[in-house]
Coordinates of C-alpha atoms and ligand atoms in Angstrom, one line a residue:
M1 CA 7.5 4.2 3.8
C2 CA 8.5 5.1 7.3
G3 CA 6.1 4.9 10.2
I4 CA 5.5 7.6 12.8
V5 CA 4.0 7.4 16.2
G6 CA 3.5 9.9 19.0
Y7 CA 2.0 10.1 22.4
V8 CA 1.2 12.8 25.0
G9 CA -0.7 11.8 28.1
S10 CA -0.2 10.4 31.5
K11 CA 0.8 6.8 30.7
S12 CA 4.3 5.5 29.8
A13 CA 5.0 6.8 26.4
V14 CA 7.5 4.0 25.5
D15 CA 4.8 1.3 25.8
F16 CA 2.6 2.9 23.2
L17 CA 5.5 3.9 21.0
L18 CA 7.0 0.4 20.8
E19 CA 3.6 -1.3 20.3
G20 CA 2.7 1.2 17.6
L21 CA 6.1 0.8 15.9
Y22 CA 5.6 -3.0 15.8
R23 CA 2.3 -2.3 14.0
L24 CA 3.8 0.1 11.6
E25 CA 6.9 -1.9 10.9
Y26 CA 5.5 -3.0 7.6
R27 CA 6.1 0.6 6.4
G28 CA 9.8 0.2 6.7
Y29 CA 12.3 -1.8 8.7
D30 CA 15.8 -0.4 8.1
S31 CA 15.9 1.1 11.6
A32 CA 13.8 2.2 14.5
G33 CA 14.0 4.9 17.1
L34 CA 12.1 6.8 19.7
A35 CA 12.4 9.9 21.9
V36 CA 10.8 10.3 25.3
Q37 CA 10.5 13.5 27.2
Q38 CA 10.5 13.9 30.9
D39 CA 10.4 17.5 32.2
H40 CA 13.1 19.3 30.1
Q41 CA 15.0 16.2 29.1
I42 CA 14.5 14.3 25.9
A43 CA 16.1 10.9 25.8
I44 CA 16.6 9.2 22.5
R45 CA 17.1 5.5 21.7
K46 CA 17.6 4.4 18.1
K47 CA 19.1 1.4 16.3
T48 CA 19.6 -0.1 12.9
G49 CA 17.3 -3.1 12.3
R50 CA 13.9 -4.1 13.5
V51 CA 11.7 -2.7 16.2
G52 CA 12.6 -5.8 18.3
Q53 CA 16.1 -4.5 18.4
L54 CA 15.0 -1.1 19.6
A55 CA 12.8 -2.8 22.3
D56 CA 15.9 -4.7 23.5
L57 CA 17.9 -1.4 23.6
C58 CA 15.1 0.2 25.6
E59 CA 15.2 -2.7 28.1
R60 CA 19.0 -2.3 28.5
Q61 CA 18.8 1.5 28.7
P62 CA 15.3 2.3 29.9
V63 CA 13.6 5.6 29.2
T64 CA 10.7 7.1 31.2
G65 CA 8.3 9.8 30.5
T66 CA 4.7 10.3 29.3
F67 CA 5.4 12.2 26.1
G68 CA 7.2 10.8 23.1
I69 CA 7.6 10.1 19.4
G70 CA 8.8 7.1 17.5
H71 CA 9.8 6.1 14.0
T72 CA 10.4 3.0 11.8
R73 CA 12.5 3.8 8.8
W74 CA 12.6 3.0 5.1
A75 CA 15.8 4.7 4.1
T76 CA 15.7 7.3 1.3
H77 CA 18.6 9.7 2.1
G78 CA 21.5 8.2 3.9
E79 CA 22.2 4.5 4.4
P80 CA 20.5 2.5 7.2
S81 CA 22.7 3.1 10.2
D82 CA 22.3 4.0 13.9
I83 CA 23.3 7.6 13.2
N84 CA 20.9 8.0 10.3
S85 CA 18.0 6.5 12.3
H86 CA 15.3 8.9 13.5
P87 CA 14.6 10.8 15.8
H88 CA 16.9 13.7 14.7
V89 CA 18.0 16.6 16.9
G90 CA 17.8 20.3 15.9
G91 CA 20.0 23.1 17.4
N92 CA 21.4 22.0 20.7
G93 CA 18.6 19.6 21.5
E94 CA 15.8 22.2 21.6
V95 CA 13.9 20.2 18.9
V96 CA 13.7 16.5 18.4
L97 CA 11.7 15.1 15.4
V98 CA 10.8 12.2 13.2
H99 CA 9.9 12.4 9.5
N100 CA 8.3 10.4 6.8
G101 CA 8.8 11.8 3.3
V102 CA 11.5 13.4 1.2
I103 CA 12.9 17.0 1.6
E104 CA 13.8 17.9 -2.0
N105 CA 15.7 21.1 -1.3
Y106 CA 17.6 19.6 1.6
S107 CA 21.0 20.2 0.1
I108 CA 20.4 24.0 -0.4
L109 CA 19.0 24.3 3.1
R110 CA 21.8 22.3 4.6
N111 CA 24.4 24.7 3.0
Q112 CA 22.5 27.7 4.3
L113 CA 22.3 26.3 7.8
R114 CA 26.0 25.2 7.8
E115 CA 26.9 28.8 7.0
L116 CA 25.0 29.8 10.1
G117 CA 27.0 27.4 12.1
Y118 CA 24.7 24.4 12.4
V119 CA 26.6 21.1 12.6
F120 CA 25.2 18.1 10.6
R121 CA 25.9 14.7 12.0
T122 CA 23.8 12.5 9.7
G123 CA 23.4 11.8 6.0
T124 CA 19.6 12.4 6.1
D125 CA 17.4 15.0 4.6
T126 CA 15.5 15.1 7.9
E127 CA 18.2 16.6 10.0
V128 CA 17.8 19.8 7.9
V129 CA 14.2 20.2 9.1
A130 CA 15.3 19.6 12.7
H131 CA 17.9 22.4 12.5
L132 CA 15.6 24.6 10.5
V133 CA 12.9 24.5 13.2
A134 CA 15.5 25.1 15.8
H135 CA 16.9 28.0 13.8
H136 CA 13.4 29.7 13.6
L137 CA 12.9 29.0 17.3
F138 CA 16.1 31.0 18.0
E139 CA 14.9 33.8 15.6
E140 CA 11.6 34.0 17.6
I141 CA 13.5 34.1 20.9
K142 CA 15.7 36.8 19.6
L143 CA 12.6 38.9 18.9
G144 CA 11.6 38.4 22.5
A145 CA 9.3 35.4 22.3
N146 CA 9.2 33.1 25.3
P147 CA 10.8 29.7 24.5
G148 CA 8.5 27.9 26.9
E149 CA 5.3 28.9 25.1
I150 CA 3.4 26.8 22.6
K151 CA 2.9 29.7 20.2
T152 CA 6.6 30.3 19.9
C153 CA 7.2 26.7 18.8
L154 CA 4.2 26.9 16.5
R155 CA 5.5 30.0 14.8
A156 CA 9.0 28.4 14.4
V157 CA 7.4 25.4 12.7
E158 CA 5.3 27.5 10.4
S159 CA 8.3 29.6 9.3
A160 CA 10.5 26.5 8.8
L161 CA 7.9 24.7 6.8
K162 CA 7.6 27.7 4.4
R163 CA 11.2 27.0 3.4
V164 CA 10.8 23.3 2.9
K165 CA 10.1 21.7 -0.5
G166 CA 9.1 18.1 -0.7
T167 CA 6.8 15.8 1.3
Y168 CA 6.6 15.3 5.0
G169 CA 4.7 13.8 7.9
L170 CA 6.5 15.2 10.9
A171 CA 6.2 14.8 14.6
M172 CA 8.3 16.9 17.0
L173 CA 9.0 17.5 20.6
F174 CA 10.3 20.7 22.2
R175 CA 12.7 20.5 25.0
D176 CA 11.4 23.7 26.7
V177 CA 7.7 22.8 26.4
P178 CA 7.1 19.4 27.9
G179 CA 3.9 17.8 26.8
L180 CA 3.8 19.5 23.5
L181 CA 3.7 17.5 20.3
I182 CA 3.6 19.3 17.0
A183 CA 2.7 17.3 13.9
A184 CA 2.7 18.5 10.3
R185 CA 1.5 16.9 7.1
L186 CA 2.3 17.5 3.4
G187 CA 2.0 14.3 1.3
S188 CA 2.7 11.8 4.1
P189 CA -0.3 10.6 6.1
L190 CA -0.9 11.3 9.8
V191 CA -3.8 10.5 12.0
V192 CA -4.4 11.8 15.6
G193 CA -6.1 9.5 18.1
I194 CA -8.2 11.2 20.8
G195 CA -8.1 9.7 24.3
R196 CA -9.1 10.9 27.7
G197 CA -6.5 13.3 28.8
E198 CA -4.2 11.9 26.2
H199 CA -3.6 12.1 22.4
Y200 CA -1.9 9.7 20.0
L201 CA -0.4 10.3 16.7
S202 CA 0.3 7.7 14.0
S203 CA 1.0 7.3 10.2
D204 CA -2.0 5.1 10.0
A205 CA -4.8 3.9 12.2
G206 CA -3.3 0.5 13.0
P207 CA -1.5 1.6 16.2
L208 CA -4.6 3.4 17.5
V209 CA -6.8 0.3 17.4
G210 CA -7.6 -0.8 20.9
R211 CA -6.4 2.6 22.3
T212 CA -9.2 4.8 21.0
E213 CA -12.0 4.8 18.5
E214 CA -12.0 8.6 17.8
V215 CA -9.6 9.8 15.2
V216 CA -8.8 12.9 13.2
Y217 CA -7.0 12.5 9.8
L218 CA -4.8 15.4 9.0
S219 CA -4.9 17.0 5.6
D220 CA -2.0 18.4 3.6
H221 CA -0.7 21.8 4.8
E222 CA -2.2 21.1 8.3
I223 CA -0.3 21.4 11.5
A224 CA -1.6 19.8 14.6
V225 CA -0.7 21.3 18.0
I226 CA -1.2 18.4 20.4
T227 CA -1.1 18.4 24.2
P228 CA -2.6 15.8 26.6
H229 CA -5.9 17.8 26.8
E230 CA -6.0 19.8 23.6
L231 CA -5.9 19.4 19.9
Q232 CA -5.6 22.4 17.6
I233 CA -5.4 22.1 13.9
I234 CA -4.2 24.9 11.7
H235 CA -4.2 25.0 8.0
R236 CA -1.5 27.0 6.2
D237 CA -4.1 29.0 4.2
A238 CA -7.4 28.5 6.0
G239 CA -6.3 29.0 9.6
T240 CA -7.7 27.2 12.6
Q241 CA -9.9 24.2 11.7
T242 CA -12.6 22.4 13.6
P243 CA -11.2 18.8 13.9
S244 CA -13.4 16.4 12.0
V245 CA -13.6 13.4 14.3
R246 CA -14.2 10.0 12.8
T247 CA -14.9 6.6 14.3
L248 CA -12.4 3.7 13.8
E249 CA -13.9 0.5 12.8
Q250 CA -11.0 -1.9 13.1
T251 CA -10.6 -4.3 16.0
T252 CA -7.4 -5.7 17.5
S253 CA -8.3 -9.2 16.1
D254 CA -7.9 -7.8 12.6
L255 CA -4.2 -7.3 13.5
D256 CA -3.5 -10.7 15.1
L257 CA -1.7 -13.5 13.4
G258 CA -4.0 -16.2 14.8
D259 CA -2.7 -19.7 14.0
F260 CA -0.7 -18.6 11.1
D261 CA 3.1 -18.3 10.9
H262 CA 3.0 -15.2 8.7
Y263 CA 0.7 -12.4 7.8
M264 CA 1.1 -13.3 4.1
L265 CA -0.2 -16.8 4.7
K266 CA -3.0 -15.5 6.9
E267 CA -4.1 -13.1 4.2
I268 CA -3.9 -15.7 1.5
Y269 CA -6.2 -17.8 3.6
E270 CA -8.6 -15.0 4.2
Q271 CA -9.5 -14.6 0.6
P272 CA -12.8 -16.6 0.6
Q273 CA -13.9 -14.2 3.3
T274 CA -12.5 -11.0 1.8
V275 CA -14.0 -11.7 -1.6
E276 CA -17.3 -12.3 0.2
N277 CA -16.9 -9.0 2.0
A278 CA -16.3 -7.2 -1.3
L279 CA -19.5 -8.6 -2.6
R280 CA -21.7 -8.1 0.4
G281 CA -24.7 -5.8 -0.2
R282 CA -23.5 -5.0 -3.7
L283 CA -25.4 -7.7 -5.8
D284 CA -28.6 -6.3 -7.1
E285 CA -30.8 -9.3 -8.0
D286 CA -33.8 -7.2 -9.1
E287 CA -31.8 -5.2 -11.6
A288 CA -29.4 -8.0 -12.4
S289 CA -26.7 -5.5 -11.7
A290 CA -24.3 -4.2 -8.9
K291 CA -24.9 -1.4 -6.5
F292 CA -22.5 0.9 -4.7
G293 CA -23.1 3.3 -1.9
G294 CA -20.3 5.8 -2.5
L295 CA -19.8 6.4 -6.2
N296 CA -21.3 9.9 -5.8
M297 CA -22.2 10.1 -9.5
Q298 CA -25.7 10.2 -11.0
P299 CA -26.6 7.5 -13.5
Q300 CA -26.8 10.2 -16.2
E301 CA -23.2 11.2 -15.5
L302 CA -22.1 7.6 -15.6
R303 CA -23.9 7.0 -18.8
R304 CA -22.0 9.9 -20.5
V305 CA -18.6 8.3 -19.7
D306 CA -17.0 7.1 -22.9
R307 CA -13.5 6.3 -21.7
I308 CA -12.1 5.1 -18.4
I309 CA -8.5 5.4 -17.1
L310 CA -7.5 2.9 -14.4
T311 CA -4.4 4.1 -12.7
A312 CA -2.4 2.2 -10.0
C313 CA 1.0 0.8 -9.1
G314 CA 2.4 -2.7 -8.6
T315 CA -0.1 -5.4 -7.7
S316 CA -3.0 -2.9 -7.9
W317 CA -1.9 -2.2 -11.5
H318 CA -2.1 -5.9 -12.3
A319 CA -5.7 -5.9 -10.9
A320 CA -6.4 -2.8 -13.1
L321 CA -5.3 -4.9 -16.2
V322 CA -7.9 -7.5 -15.3
G323 CA -10.4 -4.6 -14.9
E324 CA -9.6 -3.3 -18.4
Y325 CA -10.6 -6.7 -19.9
L326 CA -13.7 -6.9 -17.7
I327 CA -15.0 -3.4 -18.4
E328 CA -14.3 -3.6 -22.1
E329 CA -16.1 -7.0 -22.3
F330 CA -19.1 -6.2 -20.2
A331 CA -19.6 -2.5 -20.7
R332 CA -17.9 -1.9 -24.1
I333 CA -16.2 1.3 -22.7
P334 CA -12.6 1.8 -23.8
V335 CA -10.3 1.5 -20.9
E336 CA -6.6 2.4 -20.5
V337 CA -4.5 1.2 -17.7
E338 CA -1.8 3.7 -16.7
Y339 CA 1.0 3.4 -14.3
A340 CA 0.3 6.2 -11.8
S341 CA 4.0 7.2 -11.8
E342 CA 3.7 7.9 -15.6
L343 CA 0.2 9.3 -15.6
R344 CA 1.1 12.0 -13.1
Y345 CA 3.7 13.5 -15.4
R346 CA 2.1 12.7 -18.8
N347 CA -0.4 14.9 -20.4
P348 CA -2.7 12.4 -22.3
P349 CA -5.6 14.0 -24.2
L350 CA -8.6 13.4 -22.0
T351 CA -12.1 14.6 -22.7
D352 CA -14.9 15.7 -20.3
R353 CA -16.3 12.2 -20.7
T354 CA -13.2 10.5 -19.3
M355 CA -13.5 9.0 -15.8
I356 CA -10.5 8.1 -13.7
F357 CA -10.3 5.3 -11.2
A358 CA -7.4 5.1 -8.9
I359 CA -6.9 1.5 -7.6
T360 CA -4.9 1.2 -4.3
Q361 CA -4.9 -1.0 -1.3
S362 CA -3.3 1.5 1.1
G363 CA -4.8 4.7 -0.3
E364 CA -1.5 6.4 0.3
T365 CA 0.7 5.5 -2.6
A366 CA 2.4 8.8 -3.5
D367 CA 2.3 8.3 -7.3
T368 CA -1.3 7.1 -7.3
L369 CA -2.3 10.1 -5.2
A370 CA -0.5 12.5 -7.5
A371 CA -2.1 11.0 -10.6
L372 CA -5.5 11.3 -9.0
R373 CA -4.9 14.9 -8.0
E374 CA -3.6 15.8 -11.5
C375 CA -6.8 14.4 -13.1
K376 CA -9.0 16.0 -10.5
R377 CA -7.3 19.4 -11.1
K378 CA -8.2 19.0 -14.8
G379 CA -11.9 18.5 -13.8
H380 CA -12.4 14.8 -14.4
P381 CA -14.5 12.7 -12.1
T382 CA -11.9 10.8 -10.0
L383 CA -13.0 7.7 -8.1
A384 CA -11.0 5.3 -6.1
I385 CA -11.1 1.6 -5.4
C386 CA -9.4 1.5 -2.0
N387 CA -9.0 -0.7 1.0
V388 CA -7.9 1.6 3.8
V389 CA -10.9 3.6 5.1
G390 CA -10.0 7.2 5.7
S391 CA -6.8 7.0 3.7
T392 CA -5.8 10.1 1.7
I393 CA -6.9 8.8 -1.6
A394 CA -10.2 7.6 -0.2
R395 CA -10.8 11.1 1.2
E396 CA -9.7 13.0 -1.8
A397 CA -11.5 11.0 -4.5
D398 CA -14.9 12.3 -5.6
G399 CA -16.3 8.9 -4.7
G400 CA -15.3 5.3 -4.7
I401 CA -15.7 1.7 -3.6
Y402 CA -14.0 0.2 -0.6
L403 CA -12.6 -3.3 -0.6
H404 CA -13.5 -4.1 3.0
A405 CA -10.6 -6.6 3.0
G406 CA -9.4 -5.6 6.5
P407 CA -5.8 -4.6 7.1
E408 CA -3.3 -6.1 4.8
I409 CA -0.1 -6.3 6.8
G410 CA 2.1 -8.7 4.8
V411 CA 4.2 -6.5 2.6
A412 CA 3.4 -8.6 -0.5
S413 CA -0.1 -7.8 -1.5
T414 CA -2.4 -10.9 -1.8
K415 CA -6.0 -10.5 -0.6
A416 CA -6.1 -6.9 -1.9
F417 CA -5.6 -8.2 -5.4
T418 CA -8.5 -10.6 -5.3
S419 CA -10.7 -8.0 -3.7
Q420 CA -9.8 -5.4 -6.3
V421 CA -10.6 -7.9 -9.1
T422 CA -13.9 -8.7 -7.4
V423 CA -14.8 -5.0 -7.1
L424 CA -13.8 -4.4 -10.7
T425 CA -16.0 -7.3 -11.8
L426 CA -18.9 -5.6 -10.0
L427 CA -18.1 -2.3 -11.6
A428 CA -18.0 -3.9 -15.1
L429 CA -21.3 -5.5 -14.4
F430 CA -22.8 -2.2 -13.2
L431 CA -21.5 -0.2 -16.1
G432 CA -22.5 -3.0 -18.5
R433 CA -26.1 -3.1 -17.3
M434 CA -26.3 0.6 -18.0
R435 CA -25.4 -0.1 -21.6
N436 CA -25.8 -3.3 -23.5
L437 CA -25.4 -6.2 -21.1
S438 CA -28.7 -8.0 -21.0
Y439 CA -30.7 -8.9 -17.9
P440 CA -30.1 -12.7 -18.3
A441 CA -26.3 -12.0 -18.7
G442 CA -26.3 -9.8 -15.6
K443 CA -28.2 -12.6 -13.7
R444 CA -25.6 -15.2 -14.8
I445 CA -22.7 -13.0 -13.6
I446 CA -24.4 -12.5 -10.3
G447 CA -24.8 -16.2 -9.9
H448 CA -21.2 -16.8 -10.7
L449 CA -20.0 -14.1 -8.3
R450 CA -22.1 -15.6 -5.5
A451 CA -20.3 -18.9 -5.9
M452 CA -16.8 -17.4 -5.8
P453 CA -16.1 -17.5 -2.0
E454 CA -16.8 -21.2 -2.0
K455 CA -14.6 -21.7 -5.1
L456 CA -11.8 -19.9 -3.4
R457 CA -12.1 -22.1 -0.4
Q458 CA -11.8 -25.1 -2.7
T459 CA -8.8 -23.5 -4.4
L460 CA -6.9 -23.3 -1.1
G461 CA -7.0 -27.1 -1.2
C462 CA -4.1 -26.9 -3.6
H463 CA -1.7 -25.8 -0.9
A464 CA -0.2 -29.3 -0.2
A465 CA 0.5 -29.8 -4.0
V466 CA 2.1 -26.3 -4.1
K467 CA 4.4 -27.2 -1.2
D468 CA 5.7 -30.3 -3.0
I469 CA 6.3 -28.3 -6.2
A470 CA 8.1 -25.6 -4.3
Q471 CA 10.4 -28.2 -2.8
K472 CA 11.4 -29.3 -6.4
Y473 CA 12.1 -25.8 -7.8
Y474 CA 13.1 -23.5 -5.0
Q475 CA 16.7 -23.4 -6.0
A476 CA 16.0 -22.2 -9.5
E477 CA 17.4 -18.7 -10.2
N478 CA 15.0 -17.7 -13.0
F479 CA 11.3 -18.3 -13.6
L480 CA 8.9 -17.4 -16.4
Y481 CA 5.2 -16.9 -15.8
L482 CA 3.0 -17.1 -18.8
G483 CA -0.7 -16.7 -19.3
R484 CA -3.1 -15.2 -21.8
L485 CA -6.1 -12.9 -21.8
Y486 CA -7.5 -12.8 -18.2
N487 CA -4.6 -14.8 -17.0
F488 CA -1.9 -12.6 -18.5
P489 CA -2.2 -10.1 -15.5
V490 CA -2.1 -13.1 -13.2
A491 CA 1.2 -14.2 -14.8
L492 CA 2.6 -10.7 -14.1
E493 CA 1.3 -10.9 -10.5
G494 CA 2.7 -14.4 -10.0
A495 CA 6.1 -13.2 -11.2
L496 CA 6.0 -10.1 -9.0
K497 CA 5.1 -12.2 -5.9
L498 CA 8.0 -14.5 -6.5
K499 CA 10.6 -11.9 -7.0
E500 CA 9.6 -9.6 -4.2
I501 CA 9.6 -12.2 -1.4
S502 CA 12.1 -14.9 -2.7
Y503 CA 14.5 -12.6 -4.6
I504 CA 14.4 -15.0 -7.6
H505 CA 14.4 -13.3 -11.0
A506 CA 11.0 -13.9 -12.5
E507 CA 9.3 -12.4 -15.6
G508 CA 5.6 -12.4 -16.5
Y509 CA 4.5 -12.4 -20.1
P510 CA 1.5 -13.0 -22.3
A511 CA 2.2 -16.6 -23.2
A512 CA 2.4 -16.0 -26.9
E513 CA 4.9 -13.1 -26.5
M514 CA 7.4 -15.4 -25.0
K515 CA 8.5 -16.3 -28.6
H516 CA 9.5 -12.7 -29.2
G517 CA 12.4 -12.7 -26.8
P518 CA 12.0 -14.4 -23.4
I519 CA 12.2 -17.9 -24.9
A520 CA 15.9 -17.3 -25.1
L521 CA 16.0 -17.7 -21.3
V522 CA 14.5 -21.2 -21.4
D523 CA 16.7 -24.1 -20.4
E524 CA 16.4 -27.1 -18.2
D525 CA 17.0 -24.9 -15.1
T526 CA 14.4 -22.3 -15.9
P527 CA 10.9 -23.3 -14.9
S528 CA 7.9 -21.8 -16.8
V529 CA 4.7 -21.4 -14.8
F530 CA 1.8 -21.6 -17.3
V531 CA -1.6 -20.3 -16.2
V532 CA -3.7 -22.4 -18.4
P533 CA -7.2 -23.0 -17.2
R534 CA -9.9 -23.9 -19.7
S535 CA -10.7 -21.1 -22.2
N536 CA -11.4 -20.3 -25.8
I537 CA -7.7 -20.1 -26.4
Y538 CA -6.7 -23.1 -24.3
P539 CA -5.2 -24.9 -27.4
K540 CA -3.1 -21.9 -28.2
V541 CA -1.6 -21.8 -24.7
V542 CA -0.9 -25.6 -25.0
S543 CA 1.0 -24.8 -28.2
N544 CA 3.1 -22.3 -26.3
M545 CA 3.8 -25.0 -23.7
E546 CA 5.0 -27.3 -26.4
E547 CA 7.4 -24.7 -27.5
I548 CA 8.9 -24.5 -24.1
K549 CA 8.9 -28.3 -23.7
A550 CA 10.8 -28.6 -27.0
R551 CA 13.6 -26.5 -25.4
R552 CA 13.6 -28.8 -22.3
G553 CA 12.2 -26.2 -20.0
P554 CA 10.4 -27.5 -16.9
I555 CA 6.7 -26.6 -16.9
I556 CA 4.4 -26.0 -13.9
A557 CA 0.8 -25.7 -15.1
I558 CA -2.1 -24.1 -13.2
A559 CA -5.0 -25.9 -14.8
C560 CA -8.7 -26.7 -14.2
E561 CA -9.7 -29.7 -12.2
G562 CA -10.5 -32.5 -14.6
D563 CA -7.9 -31.4 -17.2
D564 CA -6.0 -34.7 -17.2
K565 CA -4.4 -34.1 -20.6
I566 CA -2.3 -31.2 -19.3
A567 CA -0.3 -33.6 -17.1
D568 CA 1.2 -35.2 -20.3
L569 CA 2.9 -32.0 -21.2
A570 CA 3.6 -30.3 -17.8
D571 CA 6.1 -31.6 -15.3
D572 CA 3.8 -30.5 -12.5
V573 CA 0.2 -29.5 -12.3
I574 CA -1.7 -27.4 -9.7
Y575 CA -5.4 -27.8 -10.2
V576 CA -7.9 -25.1 -9.5
P577 CA -11.8 -25.1 -9.7
D578 CA -13.2 -24.5 -13.2
V579 CA -14.9 -21.1 -13.3
D580 CA -15.9 -18.8 -16.1
E581 CA -13.0 -17.2 -17.9
Y582 CA -13.5 -13.7 -16.5
L583 CA -13.4 -15.0 -12.9
Q584 CA -10.3 -17.1 -13.4
P585 CA -7.9 -14.5 -12.0
L586 CA -9.5 -15.0 -8.6
V587 CA -8.7 -18.7 -8.5
T588 CA -5.5 -18.8 -10.5
A589 CA -3.8 -16.1 -8.4
I590 CA -4.0 -18.1 -5.2
P591 CA -1.7 -21.0 -6.2
L592 CA 0.8 -18.4 -7.4
Q593 CA 0.7 -16.6 -4.1
L594 CA 1.2 -19.9 -2.3
L595 CA 4.0 -20.9 -4.6
A596 CA 5.9 -17.7 -3.9
Y597 CA 5.3 -18.1 -0.2
E598 CA 6.6 -21.7 0.0
I599 CA 9.6 -21.0 -2.2
A600 CA 10.5 -17.9 -0.1
L601 CA 10.3 -20.0 3.1
L602 CA 12.5 -22.7 1.7
R603 CA 15.1 -20.0 0.7
G604 CA 15.0 -18.7 4.3
C605 CA 13.5 -15.3 3.3
N606 CA 11.4 -13.2 5.6
V607 CA 8.1 -13.3 3.7
D608 CA 6.4 -10.6 5.6
R609 CA 9.3 -8.2 5.5
P610 CA 11.1 -8.6 2.2
R611 CA 14.3 -6.7 1.8
N612 CA 14.2 -3.1 0.4
L613 CA 10.5 -3.0 0.3
A614 CA 7.8 -1.2 2.4
K615 CA 4.1 -1.7 2.4
S616 CA 2.9 1.8 1.7
V617 CA 5.0 3.7 -0.8
T618 CA 4.5 7.3 0.3
V619 CA 7.5 8.7 -1.5
E620 CA 7.9 9.3 -5.2
Ligands
F6R701 C1 3.3 -5.9 -4.3 C2 2.8 -4.7 -3.7 C3 3.0 -3.4 -4.3 C4 1.7 -2.6 -4.2 C5 2.0 -1.2 -4.7 C6 0.7 -0.3 -4.7 O1 3.0 -7.1 -3.6 O2 2.3 -4.8 -2.6 O3 3.4 -3.6 -5.6 O4 0.7 -3.2 -4.9 O5 3.0 -0.6 -4.0 O6 0.3 -0.2 -3.4 P1 -1.2 0.3 -3.2 O7 -2.2 -0.7 -3.7 O8 -1.3 0.4 -1.7 O9 -1.4 1.6 -3.9

C-alpha cells in the first residue's frame, strides 16, 4: 500500500528514486511521483499511472539534484489523479512530503488549518500533514528559531505528529535545509540504507538491494533525521536511539524476471525450490521431528499449549486453514483460524495456554500486525510464520519461522502459500512429536516431505494441459471451486487467484456445501473446478461431481495421475502426482495458480499488477 523511497548523497537522486519506485510498484500503482532538491529549490514531477509514465515525464522535464523522495500510490483518500499524486507541498513550498498510511483525523485538522489560512489543493489526507508540518515550522520561526537549522525542522515534525491520529510512513524534504531528509514511522514500514556519504530510505528492502547491505529498520514512533553523512534516530518516548544496523541478505538476481514473462509465473515455477528452502535444515531424522531455530520457546512451554490461534489475511488465511487440519491431525491441539481483521477487534476468551501464530508473507499486513499486538498485549506467546526478513511482524513477534521463499513480487501470492503450508506441516510434525505422534509416523512424514520438491517439479508438467483448458473456459463469467478436507482451502485459494487476476467471479466452497446454495449458480456456462485427488472421501466428492453434471455444469477436475475413471465424469482433467492427503494442497494448488494465470492472460489482464490491489496491505 504505497511505496516510499528517499535519497540523500552525492549521486543523481532521480536514478535511485525511479529504480526504487519500479521495485516498489507492487505496493500500489495508481500514480507515481518524486521531488528532487537542488539548493533551495524542490522540483516535483508526478503523474497518474505507472512508474514508467513518471519516468517518461522525467525524461521530458528533467530534474537534477542529489536529494530526493519518491512515492508510488495505492489510493485511499482522493481518487487517483495527477493532483492527488504524491509528493504534497506544505505551506508555500517549505515542506514537501510523501506518505504511506491513513490520517484518521484529517478532516478535523484540515478545518483547523483552513481557518488559519492554509489552502488545500488535493483530496488527500496527506496534504494535511504537509501543511501541519509547515505550520509548526512557522510557529518555531515565530519563536526565533532559524529556518535553516535541522533542529527547527525536527521540532516542527515532532509537534505536527503529536496532533496526527492514524498511521504513517513519511519522508520529507525542507526547502531551507538542502540535504535533510526526515522520515517518521507509525504503522507503515520504513528502512534506512546506509551508504558511504549517502543514505537511502525505502518502504522495504527491495530498492536497497545492490546499493547497500547495511540497513536500519525504523520502529513505530521513531523519527529518522537523515543527511548524507549522518543518521539520527529519535523515539517519541525514549529519545535518541543507537541505530541497530542489520545486514541485507537479498541479491539483485532475486528481483530479476529471468526468462519469464511475469513475476507470477516465475514464482509459480520457483515452488519446487522454495518448498525445499522451507524444509532445509528443519528435518530432524534422529528425533523423527522438525526443528526450528527461532521459536524462542522452551519445550516445557510448548508442551503446556492447549489451544492455537492461527491468524492471517487472504491467501495466508487459506494456508492457515490447511494448518488447522494439519495441527489437529498430528498434534491433537485444538486450532482456530481467525481473520486478523476480526481478531483485532474481537475479544475471544483466551487462556494462558493459548498460543498465537500470525501467518504473513509480507510481515507488514496492518490487520495481522494489529491482531498480533493485541494478543501480545494480553500476554500470550505470539509467533509468526513470515517471509520477509526484518519485517515488522517478524521483529515484533516473540519468535517464529521464516519461509525463506525469496521476494514475492507478483501481487497474487503463489509461492508464499506453498511455503506456508510446508512450514505448517513441519510445525504440526514438531508439535505432534511432543505429544502422541509416534516415531515411525514422524519418520514417514519426514520421508514424504523430502519427496515434495520433486513432486512439485512433476506437478509443473501440467502447464500445457492447463493452457488448453484455459483456452476453453476463459470467457466464462462465473466459476465454482470445490474441494473437501485438505483440499477445501485449496478451492478457496483457487477461486481467490482467479478473481484477483482475471476479474472473473469465482467462489470456493467445501464440495458438499455446494448443495446448500451455490448449486443454484450452476448452468452450462458456469464451470466447476473440482479438486478431487485420491482420499478417503474420494467417492463422496465424485457424488458431488455427479450433482453438478446432472445440472449440465462443465467440470474441470484436478485429480491424481492414474485416475482414469474421473475422465468419464469431468469434461477436462488436470493430473497431479499422487501424494498423501495432508500434502495434497502443495500439489493441487499449482494447477489452480496456473489456470488463473493463463485465463488472466487470455483476458488481457495485467497478471502482476491486478487492478485495485496492492501487495502489502499496510492500511486497515
Ligand atoms: C492474494 C494475496 C493476499 C495476501 C494478503 C495477506 O493473492 O496476496 O490475499 O495473501 O493480503 O498478505 P500477507 O501474507 O503479506 O500478510
